[in-house]
XYZ file of C-alpha atoms in Angstrom:
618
model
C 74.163 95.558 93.824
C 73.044 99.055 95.484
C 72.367 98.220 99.722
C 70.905 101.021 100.823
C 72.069 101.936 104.982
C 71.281 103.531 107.310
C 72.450 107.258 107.214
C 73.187 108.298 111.130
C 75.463 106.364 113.208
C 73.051 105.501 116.818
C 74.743 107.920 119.925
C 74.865 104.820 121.981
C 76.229 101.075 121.045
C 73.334 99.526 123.075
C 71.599 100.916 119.865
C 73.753 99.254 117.506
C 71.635 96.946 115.264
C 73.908 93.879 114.481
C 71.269 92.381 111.571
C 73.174 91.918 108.416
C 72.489 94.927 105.802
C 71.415 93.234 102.279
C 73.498 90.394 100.819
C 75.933 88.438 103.224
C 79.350 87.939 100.763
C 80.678 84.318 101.326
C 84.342 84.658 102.464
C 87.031 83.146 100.307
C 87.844 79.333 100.388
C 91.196 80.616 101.029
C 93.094 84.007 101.575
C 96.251 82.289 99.697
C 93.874 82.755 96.660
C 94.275 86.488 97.554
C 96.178 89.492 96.464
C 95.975 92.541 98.110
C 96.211 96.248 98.327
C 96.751 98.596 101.022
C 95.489 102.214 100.534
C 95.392 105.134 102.997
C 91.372 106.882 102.319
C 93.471 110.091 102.354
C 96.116 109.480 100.190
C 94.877 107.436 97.195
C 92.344 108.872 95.124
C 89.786 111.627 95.514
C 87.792 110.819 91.970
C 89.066 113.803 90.337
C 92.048 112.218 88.366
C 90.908 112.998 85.159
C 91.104 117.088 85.624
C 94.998 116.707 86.145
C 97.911 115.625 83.838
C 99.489 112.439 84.998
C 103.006 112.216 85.896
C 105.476 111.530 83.341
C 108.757 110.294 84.678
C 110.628 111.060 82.156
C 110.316 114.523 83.075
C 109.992 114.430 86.790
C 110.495 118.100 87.026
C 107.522 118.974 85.711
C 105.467 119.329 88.454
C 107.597 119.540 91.077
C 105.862 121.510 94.031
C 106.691 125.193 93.819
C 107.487 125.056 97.660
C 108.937 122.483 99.554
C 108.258 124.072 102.806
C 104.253 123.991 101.405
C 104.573 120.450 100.498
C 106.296 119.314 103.302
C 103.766 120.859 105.930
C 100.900 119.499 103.743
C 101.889 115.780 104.541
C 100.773 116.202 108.151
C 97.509 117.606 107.014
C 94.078 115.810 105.107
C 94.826 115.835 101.666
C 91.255 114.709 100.368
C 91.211 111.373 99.151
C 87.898 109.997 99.669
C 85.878 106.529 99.495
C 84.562 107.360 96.124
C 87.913 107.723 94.515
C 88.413 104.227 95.891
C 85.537 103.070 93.997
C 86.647 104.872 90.936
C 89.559 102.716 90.656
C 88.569 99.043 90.719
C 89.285 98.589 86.662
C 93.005 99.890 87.375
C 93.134 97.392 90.747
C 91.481 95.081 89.071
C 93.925 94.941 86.246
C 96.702 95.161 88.094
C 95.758 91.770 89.893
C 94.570 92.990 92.699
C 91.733 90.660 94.643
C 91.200 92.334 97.781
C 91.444 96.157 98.810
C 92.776 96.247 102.364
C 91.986 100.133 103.524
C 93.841 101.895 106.693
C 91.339 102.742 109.077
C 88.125 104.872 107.335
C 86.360 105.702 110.826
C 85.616 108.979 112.172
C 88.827 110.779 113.277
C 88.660 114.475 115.672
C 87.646 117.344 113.967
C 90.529 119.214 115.287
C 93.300 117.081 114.673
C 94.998 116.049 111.842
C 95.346 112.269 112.324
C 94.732 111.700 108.214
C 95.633 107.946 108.516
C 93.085 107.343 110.500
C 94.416 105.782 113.935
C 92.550 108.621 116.171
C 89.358 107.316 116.219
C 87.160 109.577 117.451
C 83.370 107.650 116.630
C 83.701 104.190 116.709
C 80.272 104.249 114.767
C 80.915 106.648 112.231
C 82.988 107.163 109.062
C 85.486 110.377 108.151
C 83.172 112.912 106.319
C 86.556 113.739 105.013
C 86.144 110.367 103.535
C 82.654 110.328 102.592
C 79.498 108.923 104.377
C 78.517 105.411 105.622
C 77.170 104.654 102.634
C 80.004 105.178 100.238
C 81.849 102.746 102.221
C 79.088 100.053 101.485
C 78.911 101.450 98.290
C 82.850 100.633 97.573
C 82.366 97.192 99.380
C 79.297 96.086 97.183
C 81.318 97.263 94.112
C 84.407 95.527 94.993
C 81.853 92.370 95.467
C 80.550 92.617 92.212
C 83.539 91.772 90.432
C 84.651 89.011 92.612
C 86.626 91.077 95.544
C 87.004 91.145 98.553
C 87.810 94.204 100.977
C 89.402 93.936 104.762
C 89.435 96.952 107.086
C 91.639 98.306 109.071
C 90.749 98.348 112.764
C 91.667 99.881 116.766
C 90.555 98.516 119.517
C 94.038 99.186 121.832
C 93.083 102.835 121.716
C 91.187 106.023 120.841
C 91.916 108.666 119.468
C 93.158 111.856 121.957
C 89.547 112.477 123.152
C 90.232 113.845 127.212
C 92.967 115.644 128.836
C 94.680 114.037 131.544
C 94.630 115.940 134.852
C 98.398 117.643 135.029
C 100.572 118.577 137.844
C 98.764 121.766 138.963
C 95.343 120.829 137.815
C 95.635 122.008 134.117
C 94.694 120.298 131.106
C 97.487 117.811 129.940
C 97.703 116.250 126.515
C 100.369 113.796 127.881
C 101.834 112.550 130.799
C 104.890 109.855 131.920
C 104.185 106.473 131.896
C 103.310 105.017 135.586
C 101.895 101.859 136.510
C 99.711 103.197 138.977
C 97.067 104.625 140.608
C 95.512 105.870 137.159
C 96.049 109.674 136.435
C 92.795 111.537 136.805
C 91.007 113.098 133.879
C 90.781 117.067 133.510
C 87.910 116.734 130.840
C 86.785 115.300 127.637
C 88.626 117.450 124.151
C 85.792 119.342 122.653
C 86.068 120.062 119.193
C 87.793 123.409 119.884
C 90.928 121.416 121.692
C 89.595 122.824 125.167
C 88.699 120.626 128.295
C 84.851 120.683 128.919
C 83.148 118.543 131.990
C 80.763 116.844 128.902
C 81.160 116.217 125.505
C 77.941 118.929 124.344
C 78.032 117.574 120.614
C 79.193 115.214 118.695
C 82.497 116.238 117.700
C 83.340 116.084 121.413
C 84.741 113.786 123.287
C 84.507 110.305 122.290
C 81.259 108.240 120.795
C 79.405 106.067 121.484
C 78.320 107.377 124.733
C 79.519 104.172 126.348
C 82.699 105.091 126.050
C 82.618 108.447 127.765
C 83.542 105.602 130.950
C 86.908 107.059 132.156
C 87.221 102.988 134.286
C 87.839 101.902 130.414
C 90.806 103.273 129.708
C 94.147 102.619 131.263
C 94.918 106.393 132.264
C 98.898 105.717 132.543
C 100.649 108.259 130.377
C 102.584 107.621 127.356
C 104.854 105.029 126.725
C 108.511 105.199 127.338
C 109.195 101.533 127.151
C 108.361 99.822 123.937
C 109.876 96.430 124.919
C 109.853 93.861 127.257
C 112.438 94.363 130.062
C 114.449 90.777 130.752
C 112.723 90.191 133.502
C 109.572 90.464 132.525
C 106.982 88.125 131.000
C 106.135 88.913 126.867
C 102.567 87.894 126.988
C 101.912 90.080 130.081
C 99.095 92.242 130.214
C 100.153 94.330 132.467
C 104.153 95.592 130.956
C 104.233 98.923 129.803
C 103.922 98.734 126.327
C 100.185 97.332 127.019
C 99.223 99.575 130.029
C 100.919 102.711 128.932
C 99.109 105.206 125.739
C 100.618 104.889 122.238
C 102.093 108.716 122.196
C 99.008 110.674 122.813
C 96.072 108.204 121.736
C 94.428 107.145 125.118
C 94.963 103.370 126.123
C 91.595 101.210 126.925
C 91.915 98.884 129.416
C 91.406 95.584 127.848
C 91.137 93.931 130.946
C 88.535 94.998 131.822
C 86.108 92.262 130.143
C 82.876 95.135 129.758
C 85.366 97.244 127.393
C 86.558 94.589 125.107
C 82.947 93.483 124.542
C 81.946 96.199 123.702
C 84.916 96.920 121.344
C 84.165 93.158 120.022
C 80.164 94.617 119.223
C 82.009 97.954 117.346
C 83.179 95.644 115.017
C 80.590 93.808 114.966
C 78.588 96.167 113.751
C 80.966 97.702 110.866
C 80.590 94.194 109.602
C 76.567 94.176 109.439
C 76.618 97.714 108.036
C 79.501 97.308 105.673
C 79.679 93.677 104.796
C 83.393 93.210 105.061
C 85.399 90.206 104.134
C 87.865 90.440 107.270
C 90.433 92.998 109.569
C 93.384 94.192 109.753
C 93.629 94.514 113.335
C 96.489 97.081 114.881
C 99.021 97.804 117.307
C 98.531 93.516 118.294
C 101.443 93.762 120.293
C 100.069 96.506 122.991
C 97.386 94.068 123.469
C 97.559 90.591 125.594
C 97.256 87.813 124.446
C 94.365 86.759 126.517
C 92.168 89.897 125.125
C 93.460 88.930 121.525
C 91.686 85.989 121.499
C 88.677 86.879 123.461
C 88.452 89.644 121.013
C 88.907 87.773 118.333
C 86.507 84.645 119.451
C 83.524 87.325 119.578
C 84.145 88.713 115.715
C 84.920 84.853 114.386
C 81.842 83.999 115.839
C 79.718 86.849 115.218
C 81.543 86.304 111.330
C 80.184 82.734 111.182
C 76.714 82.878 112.721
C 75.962 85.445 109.447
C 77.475 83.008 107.022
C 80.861 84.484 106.574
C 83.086 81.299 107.298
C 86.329 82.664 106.145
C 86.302 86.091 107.700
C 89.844 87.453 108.051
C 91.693 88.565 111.151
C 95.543 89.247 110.394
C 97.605 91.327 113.007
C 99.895 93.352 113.296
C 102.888 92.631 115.064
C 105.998 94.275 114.742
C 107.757 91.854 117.115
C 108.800 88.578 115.835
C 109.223 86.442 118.704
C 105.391 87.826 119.932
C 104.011 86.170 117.287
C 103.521 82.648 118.422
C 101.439 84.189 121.235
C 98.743 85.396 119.213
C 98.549 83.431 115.972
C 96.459 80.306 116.587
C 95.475 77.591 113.655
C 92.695 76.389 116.006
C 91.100 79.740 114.756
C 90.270 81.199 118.330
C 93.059 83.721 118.067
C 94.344 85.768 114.762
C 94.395 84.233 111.155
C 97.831 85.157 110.101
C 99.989 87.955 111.522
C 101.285 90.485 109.055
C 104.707 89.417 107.864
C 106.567 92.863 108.748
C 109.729 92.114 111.236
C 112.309 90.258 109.313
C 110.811 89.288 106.266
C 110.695 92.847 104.213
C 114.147 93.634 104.298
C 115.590 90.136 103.595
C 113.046 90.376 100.787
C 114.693 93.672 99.596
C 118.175 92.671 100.014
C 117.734 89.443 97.901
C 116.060 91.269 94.934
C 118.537 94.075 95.316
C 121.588 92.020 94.983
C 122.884 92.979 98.596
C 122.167 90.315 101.249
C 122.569 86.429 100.618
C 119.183 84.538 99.088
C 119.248 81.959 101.750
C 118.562 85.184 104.292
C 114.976 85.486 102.032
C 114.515 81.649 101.848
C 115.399 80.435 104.910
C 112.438 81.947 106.494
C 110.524 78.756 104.925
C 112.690 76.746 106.769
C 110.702 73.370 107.633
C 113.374 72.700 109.893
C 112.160 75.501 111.984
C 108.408 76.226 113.523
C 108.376 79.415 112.026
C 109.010 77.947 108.691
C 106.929 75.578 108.430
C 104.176 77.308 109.288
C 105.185 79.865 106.720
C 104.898 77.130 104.248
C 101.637 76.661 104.830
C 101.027 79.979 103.068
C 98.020 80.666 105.416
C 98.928 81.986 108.533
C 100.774 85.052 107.342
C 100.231 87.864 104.661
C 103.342 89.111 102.874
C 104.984 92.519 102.796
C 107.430 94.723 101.310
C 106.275 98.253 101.970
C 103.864 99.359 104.160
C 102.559 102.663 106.170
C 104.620 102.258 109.001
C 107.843 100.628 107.510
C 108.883 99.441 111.062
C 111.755 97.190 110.299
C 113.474 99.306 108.386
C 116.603 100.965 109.605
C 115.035 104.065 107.583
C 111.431 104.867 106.697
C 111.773 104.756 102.982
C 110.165 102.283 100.382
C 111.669 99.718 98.321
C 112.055 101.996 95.394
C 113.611 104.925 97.476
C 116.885 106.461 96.828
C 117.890 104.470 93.267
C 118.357 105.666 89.834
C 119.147 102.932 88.455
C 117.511 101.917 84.771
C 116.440 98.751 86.133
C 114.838 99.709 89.203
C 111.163 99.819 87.746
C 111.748 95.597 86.895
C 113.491 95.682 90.390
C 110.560 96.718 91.865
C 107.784 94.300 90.069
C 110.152 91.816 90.967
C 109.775 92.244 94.491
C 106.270 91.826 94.403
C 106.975 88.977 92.251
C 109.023 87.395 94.502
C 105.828 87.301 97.287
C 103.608 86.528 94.284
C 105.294 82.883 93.532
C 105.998 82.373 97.040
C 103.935 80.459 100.105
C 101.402 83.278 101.722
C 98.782 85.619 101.531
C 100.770 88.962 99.322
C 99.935 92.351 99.599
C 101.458 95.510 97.760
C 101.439 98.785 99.390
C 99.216 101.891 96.989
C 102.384 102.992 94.779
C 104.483 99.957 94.805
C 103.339 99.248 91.079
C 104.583 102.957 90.292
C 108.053 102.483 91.919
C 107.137 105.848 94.445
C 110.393 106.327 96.160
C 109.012 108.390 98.924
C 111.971 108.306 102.281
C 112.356 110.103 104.998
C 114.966 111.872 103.014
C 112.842 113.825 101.716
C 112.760 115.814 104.854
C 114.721 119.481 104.973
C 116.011 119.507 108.595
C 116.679 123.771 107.291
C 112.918 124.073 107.077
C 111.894 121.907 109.949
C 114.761 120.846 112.868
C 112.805 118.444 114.591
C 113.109 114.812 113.328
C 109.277 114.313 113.588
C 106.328 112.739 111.799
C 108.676 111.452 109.504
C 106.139 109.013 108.472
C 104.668 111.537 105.962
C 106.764 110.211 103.598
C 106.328 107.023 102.681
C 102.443 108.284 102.371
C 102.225 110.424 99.355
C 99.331 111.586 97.486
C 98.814 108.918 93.934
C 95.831 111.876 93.046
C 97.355 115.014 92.647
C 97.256 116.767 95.997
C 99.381 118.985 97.855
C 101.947 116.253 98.900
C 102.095 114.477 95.912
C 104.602 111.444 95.449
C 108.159 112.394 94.190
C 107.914 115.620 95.539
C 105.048 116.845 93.121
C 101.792 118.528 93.061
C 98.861 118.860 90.899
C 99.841 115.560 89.075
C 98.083 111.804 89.373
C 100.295 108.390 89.452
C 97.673 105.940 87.769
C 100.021 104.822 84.916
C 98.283 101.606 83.507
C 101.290 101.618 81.174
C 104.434 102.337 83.609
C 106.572 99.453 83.335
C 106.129 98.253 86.974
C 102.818 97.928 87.325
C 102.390 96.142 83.674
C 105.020 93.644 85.110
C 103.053 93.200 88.043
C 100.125 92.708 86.222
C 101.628 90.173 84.209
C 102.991 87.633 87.118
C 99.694 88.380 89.141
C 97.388 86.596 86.441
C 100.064 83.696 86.310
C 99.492 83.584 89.524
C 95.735 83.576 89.293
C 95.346 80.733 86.920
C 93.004 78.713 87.406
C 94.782 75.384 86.490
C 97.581 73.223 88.103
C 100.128 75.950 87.354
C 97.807 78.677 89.039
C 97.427 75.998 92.004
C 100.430 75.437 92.365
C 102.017 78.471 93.048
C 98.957 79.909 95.487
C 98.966 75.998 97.079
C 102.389 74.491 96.504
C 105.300 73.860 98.467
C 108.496 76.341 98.168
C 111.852 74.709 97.175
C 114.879 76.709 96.766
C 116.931 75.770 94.013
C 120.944 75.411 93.404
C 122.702 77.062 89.994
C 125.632 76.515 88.719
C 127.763 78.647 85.822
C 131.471 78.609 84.549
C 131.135 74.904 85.388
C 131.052 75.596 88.784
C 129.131 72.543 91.199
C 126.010 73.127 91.823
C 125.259 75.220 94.960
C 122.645 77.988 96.113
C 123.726 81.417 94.453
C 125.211 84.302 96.911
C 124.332 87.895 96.263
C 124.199 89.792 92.658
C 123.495 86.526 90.768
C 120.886 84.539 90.063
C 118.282 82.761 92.432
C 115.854 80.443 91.773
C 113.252 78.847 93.375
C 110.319 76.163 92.987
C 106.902 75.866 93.707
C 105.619 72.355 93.573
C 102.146 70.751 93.953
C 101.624 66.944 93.710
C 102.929 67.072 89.318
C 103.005 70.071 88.787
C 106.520 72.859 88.800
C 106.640 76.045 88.597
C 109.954 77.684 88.411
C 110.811 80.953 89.089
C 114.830 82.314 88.203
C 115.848 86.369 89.414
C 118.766 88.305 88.135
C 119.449 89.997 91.360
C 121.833 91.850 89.977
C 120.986 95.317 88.953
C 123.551 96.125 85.999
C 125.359 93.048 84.802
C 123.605 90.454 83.141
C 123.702 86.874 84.606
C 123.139 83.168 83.054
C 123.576 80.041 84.760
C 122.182 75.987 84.626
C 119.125 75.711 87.351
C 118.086 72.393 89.278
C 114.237 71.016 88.466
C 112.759 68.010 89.920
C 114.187 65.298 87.737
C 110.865 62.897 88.538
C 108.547 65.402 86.492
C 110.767 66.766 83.785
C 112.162 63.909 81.058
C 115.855 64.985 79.623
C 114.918 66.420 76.329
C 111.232 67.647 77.044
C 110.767 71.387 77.459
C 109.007 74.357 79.957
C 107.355 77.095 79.191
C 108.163 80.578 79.078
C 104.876 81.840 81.130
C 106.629 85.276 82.031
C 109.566 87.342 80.547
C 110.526 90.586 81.985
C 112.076 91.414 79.243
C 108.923 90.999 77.083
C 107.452 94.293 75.139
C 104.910 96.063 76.954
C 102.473 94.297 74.487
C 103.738 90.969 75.275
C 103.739 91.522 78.876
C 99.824 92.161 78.192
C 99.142 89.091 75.729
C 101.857 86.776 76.773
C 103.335 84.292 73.818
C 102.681 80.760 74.338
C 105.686 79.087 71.814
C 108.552 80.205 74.250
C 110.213 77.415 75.694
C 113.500 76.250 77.232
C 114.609 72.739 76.732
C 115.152 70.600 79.909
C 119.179 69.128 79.608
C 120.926 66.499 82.015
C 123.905 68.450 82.983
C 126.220 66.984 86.205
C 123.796 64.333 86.729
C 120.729 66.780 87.267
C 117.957 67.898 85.507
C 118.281 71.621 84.532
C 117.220 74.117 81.856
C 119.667 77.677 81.081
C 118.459 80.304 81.803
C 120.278 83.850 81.074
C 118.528 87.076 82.045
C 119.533 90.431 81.397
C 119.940 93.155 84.807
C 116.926 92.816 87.046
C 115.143 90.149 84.844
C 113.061 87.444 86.317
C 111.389 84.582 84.190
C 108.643 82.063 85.502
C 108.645 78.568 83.642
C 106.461 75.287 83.475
C-alpha cells in the first residue's frame, strides 16, 4: 500500500500536523513474537548490489581494498547506503527470519559533518537526503507492513547534533568546553553549514530546526562530559549529576528539565509516527536522561501511540548501566517497555557459546531467585543482544565473530543467535551477524593513524560494496542467502516462528536449564567446552535445546527432560540439526528422532554433536 506524504518538513513544530498519514498498523500482540534487525541507513544497502560481485570467503583476498589508509579514512565518512536499499532487501530479511527492521537513527544530520550513524541530528523534522526523502522512509515502512513487519526507529531526544559554538575563553568560537555545573556557558553563535559561527541560522542547513529549537534556555550549555558515572556520593536517578547535565562529546545537551523542551521533543516524535507509521523506538543515550523526564517523555508518545490505535507501540532503551535499569523500566507502561539487554548479558552470551566462561554465567541471568531474573523470564521487558553499534560492554569493540579462524566459527556464530532465539525475550541480530563479519577495532593501523579514535568504525562496515567494506574489502556485497550462518539462522528462526505449541512455547515459555551427565558421571550442569542444554516449557509442551560449546572436539552426553511429559520409551523430534546439508537446513526432515531412556532415575535422551553443533528437539 503506496501513502503518499507530504514532501517538505514545516520550519516550525507549532506546524507539525500530528493526523495519522493513511493506514494506522496495529502493533503486535506481543514483541516476544518478534525478531529483529538492526541496520545503520549508511552502512547496509544502497540498492545497487546487483552491479558488484559478492564476496566469496573462500577467497577473502579478492577484493581486499587496494589501500588501507583509503579504507580506513572512509569509515568516518557517508558511505551511501540509503532507505531504498533497505526496501530492496525485505525477501533476504524476510527469509532470514527477520520480523521487525529496527534502523539507527534516519533523521537529518549537518551538512558539514560526518556523523553517518546518525546521532547529530540536525532537523528533528527531516530525513538524511543522504538517505533518501520522507517518503522513502514511509515507503520502506508500508513495505515492511505488507508482509507482516514491523519497523522501530531509532531516536534522540538527550541531544542535538553540534549545531552552536559555545562562547570560549577570549570570546572565540568553541566547539567544546569542560564540564561545569554552572552558570551555563554562553553561546558564540549557531554552526552554519560552512562550520562558521553566524548570529542566525540564514538557511536551512544552519543551525538547528525546527525554529523552536533555536532557544539557547533549552539546552544545558555545560561542556562535555568528563564524568560518565555516578560519584559514591551521589544519587543515580539524579537529574542533575554530570553525566545528565554535561554534552555527550560535542553533541549539545537539552535541558530536559525544563518541561517546554521535553514536550516539544515528546511532539517530534510524535509526529515521525503520524508521517511514518512506525511500530515503536529505540530510544538512546537513556542513561543521560532522568528518570523523571523518561517517563514524562515516554507517557506523551504511549499516549499519543494509543489515542491513533497503536496499542502495542514499542519503547525499549538504551542503557548501558545495569543497576540504572530498574529506574526506568516500568511494567505499569508509564515508563520504557524493555531496556536493551547490553551490560552483562552479551558477553556471558559469547563466552558460553564460545566454550570460555561457565553456562550458569549465561543462565543465571534468568534467575527467579533474583528481580532481575524474573523479570527476564517474562521475556517482555527486555530485547536481546549480542552485537550491536556501540559494543559497550565489551572489553574491546569487536563482534562476536572477530578475531577466529576457526572452521566452526560460521555454526558458532548462528548459534549465538540461536541461543537468544530459544530463550525468554524480545532477540535482535545486529546487520552482518548472519555473515559472521568479524569487523574489531583491530583493524586499526596505529602507523597510519596514532590516535586511538573513532574506533567505532569498525564494527560498522559496509554489507553493499562501498569504500569500507566488511573484512577489509571494497567493491564487493555480503548478501549471501547461502553462507552457512545465515541459512542456520534461518533455520532456528522459523522453529521459532511456529505457529503451534512448539512455536509458543519457545516465544512464551518458561526457561529451565538442564543438567548432563557423560562417562557415567552424576548428573550436574556442564562447565565450559561441553555441552549445555536448556528447556523451554509451556503448560505440555518441551522444547529442548543441547550446544556443543566446544569449538574443535566433539561432545556427547545424557540430558535431563521433564519426566511428567515424556513416557520412557516414547521419542522427540529432531526439529533442527546443525549439522544438516544446506538443503536440509532449508526443508527440514520430519522422521529424525531420539528415543527418550530412564537413565539414573531421570528421564533423558543422548545427544552427541559434533564441534559447534546445536540441536533443538520436541
Amino acid at each position: 500500500m503506496l501513502t503518499v506524504i507530504e514532501p517538505q518538513a514545516p520550519r516550525r513544530l507549532a506546524d507539525a500536523d500530528l493526523n495519522p498519514r493513511g493506514r494506522v498498523f496495529p502493533s503486535p500482540l506481543s514483541w516476544r513474537d518478534q525478531f529483529l534487525y538492526q541496520l545503520l541507513p549508511d552502512r547496509f544497502s544502497d540498492g545497487r548490489e546487483g552491479e558488484r560481485p559478492m564476496f566469496d570467503r573462500h577467497r577473502p583476498e579478492q577484493f581486499r581494498a587496494e589501500s588501507k589508509a583509503a579504507w580506513m579514512a572512509a569509515g568516518n565518512r557517508f558511505n551511501g547506503g540509503t532507505l531504498k536499499g533497505i526496501l530492496s532487501k525485505l525477501d533476504y530479511l524476510q527469509t532470514l527470519g527477520v520480523t521487525t527492521l529496527w534502523l539507527n537513527p534516519p533523521w537529518k544530520q549537518r551538512i558539514d559533518t560526518e556523523t553517518y550513524h546518525g546521532y547529530g541530528i540536525q532537523n528533528f523534522l527531516e530525513v538524511d537526503p543522504r538517505f533518501g526523502t520522507r517518503q522513502d522512509l514511509r515507503d520502506l515502512v508500508d513495505a515492511a507492513h505488507d508482509r507482516g513487519m514491523y519497523v522501530v526507529l531509532d531516536i534522540i531526544y538527550n541531544h542535538s547534533g553540534s549545531n552552536w559554538y559555545y562562547r570560549g575563553p577570549e570570546g572565540s568560537p568553541a566547539e567544546t568546553m569542560p564540564y561545569r555545573f554552572s552558570p551555563p556557558y554562553e553561546i558564540h553563535g549557531w554552526r552554519s553549514h560552512e562550520s562558521r559561527s553566524i548570529p542566525q541560522p540564514l538557511t536551512l542547513e544552519d543551525g538547528v530546526f525546527p525554529e523552536e529549537f533555536q532557544n539557547p534556555d533549552w539546552y544545558n550549555r555545560a561542556g562535555m562530559i568528563s564524568q560518565w558515572e555516578v560519584s559514591p556520593w551521589e544519587d543515580p536517578l539524579n537529574p542533575y549529576v554530570e553525566f545528565r547535565q554535561g554534552d555527550f562529546f560535542e553533541l549539545r545537551d537539552f535541558n530536559l528539565e525544563n518541561k517546554e523542551t521535553l514536550s516539544a521533543l515528546a511532539k517530534v516524535y510524535q509526529y515521525w509516527i503520524a508521517l511514518t507509521d512506525c511500530d515503536g523506538f529505540r530510544v538512546d543515550a537513556v542513561k543521560h536522561v532522568s528518570p523523571a523526564s523518561s517517563r514524562r517523555f515516554c507517557s506523551e508518545i504511549h499516549g499519543y501511540a494509543q489515542a491513533i490505535g497503536k496499542e502495542n507501540f514499542l519503547l525499549a532503551g538504551e542503557l548501558t548501566d545495569e543497576n540504572l535499569v530498574q529506574g526506568y523500566r516500568d511494567i505499569f507502561g508509564r515508563n520504557l517497555d524493555s531496556v536493551l539487554d547490553i551490560a552483562a548479558a552479551p558477553n556471558n552470551l559469547m563466552a558460553l557459546v564460545k566454550g570460555l566462561g561457565h553456562p550458569g554465567a549465561y543462565f543465571g541471568l534468568y534467575d527467579e531467585a533474583q528481580l532481575s531474573g524474573s523479570i527476564r523470564q517474562l521475556g517482555t521487558y527486555h530485547v536481546s543482544v549480542l552485537d550491536d553499534h556501540d559494543m559497550c560492554s565489551r572489553p574491546a569493540k569487536q563482534r562476536f565473530a572477530a578475531g577466529s579462524d576457526l572452521p566452526t566459527r560460521y555454526h558458532q556464530a548462528a548459534h549465538a543467535v540461536g541461543v537468544m532465539l530459544t530463550m525468554p525475550g524480545v532477540p535482535s541480530i545486529y546487520y552482518g551477524t548472519e555473515q559472521a563479519l568479524d569487523g574489531s577495532e583491530s583493524y586499526h593501523d596505529y602507523g597510519i593513524e596514532p590516535q586511538h579514535a573513532y574506533i567505532d568504525r569498525y564494527i560498522r562496515e559496509c554489507m553493499f560494496g562501498g569504500k569500507f567494506g566488511a573484512f577489509g574489502t571494497e567493491g564487493c556485497h555480503f548478501f549471501n542467502p547461502q553462507h552457512p550462518t545465515y541459512l542456520r539462522i534461518a533455520a532456528i528462526a522459523r522453529v521459532r516462528q511456529r505457529p503451534d505449541r512448539i512455536g509458543r512455547a519457545l516465544r512464551r515459555g518458561q526457561h529451565y536449564p538442564r543438567e548432563t551427565s557423560f562417562m557415567d558421571r552424576p548428573f550436574s550442569y556442564p562447565g565450559a567446552g561441553e555441552l549445555a542444554a536448556w528447556s523451554q516449557i509451556q503448560f505440555n509442551a518441551e522444547v529442548l535445546m543441547v550446544l556443543n560449546t566446544h569449538s574443535t572436539e566433539g561432545r556427547g552426553a545424557y540430558v535431563t527432560i521433564d519426566r511428567s511429559l515424556h513416557p520412557n520409551g516414547s521419542t522427540m523430534t529432531v526439529l533442527y540439526n546443525s549439522d544438516w546439508s544446506d538443503e536440509q537446513l532449508q526443508n527440514p526432515p520430519t522422521d529424525e528422532t531420539v528415543t527418550v531412556e530412564h537413565y539414573q532415575d531421570r528421564r533423558v535422551v543422548h545427544v552427541s554433536l559434533p564441534p559447534a553443533g546445536m540441536m533443538i528437539l520436541a
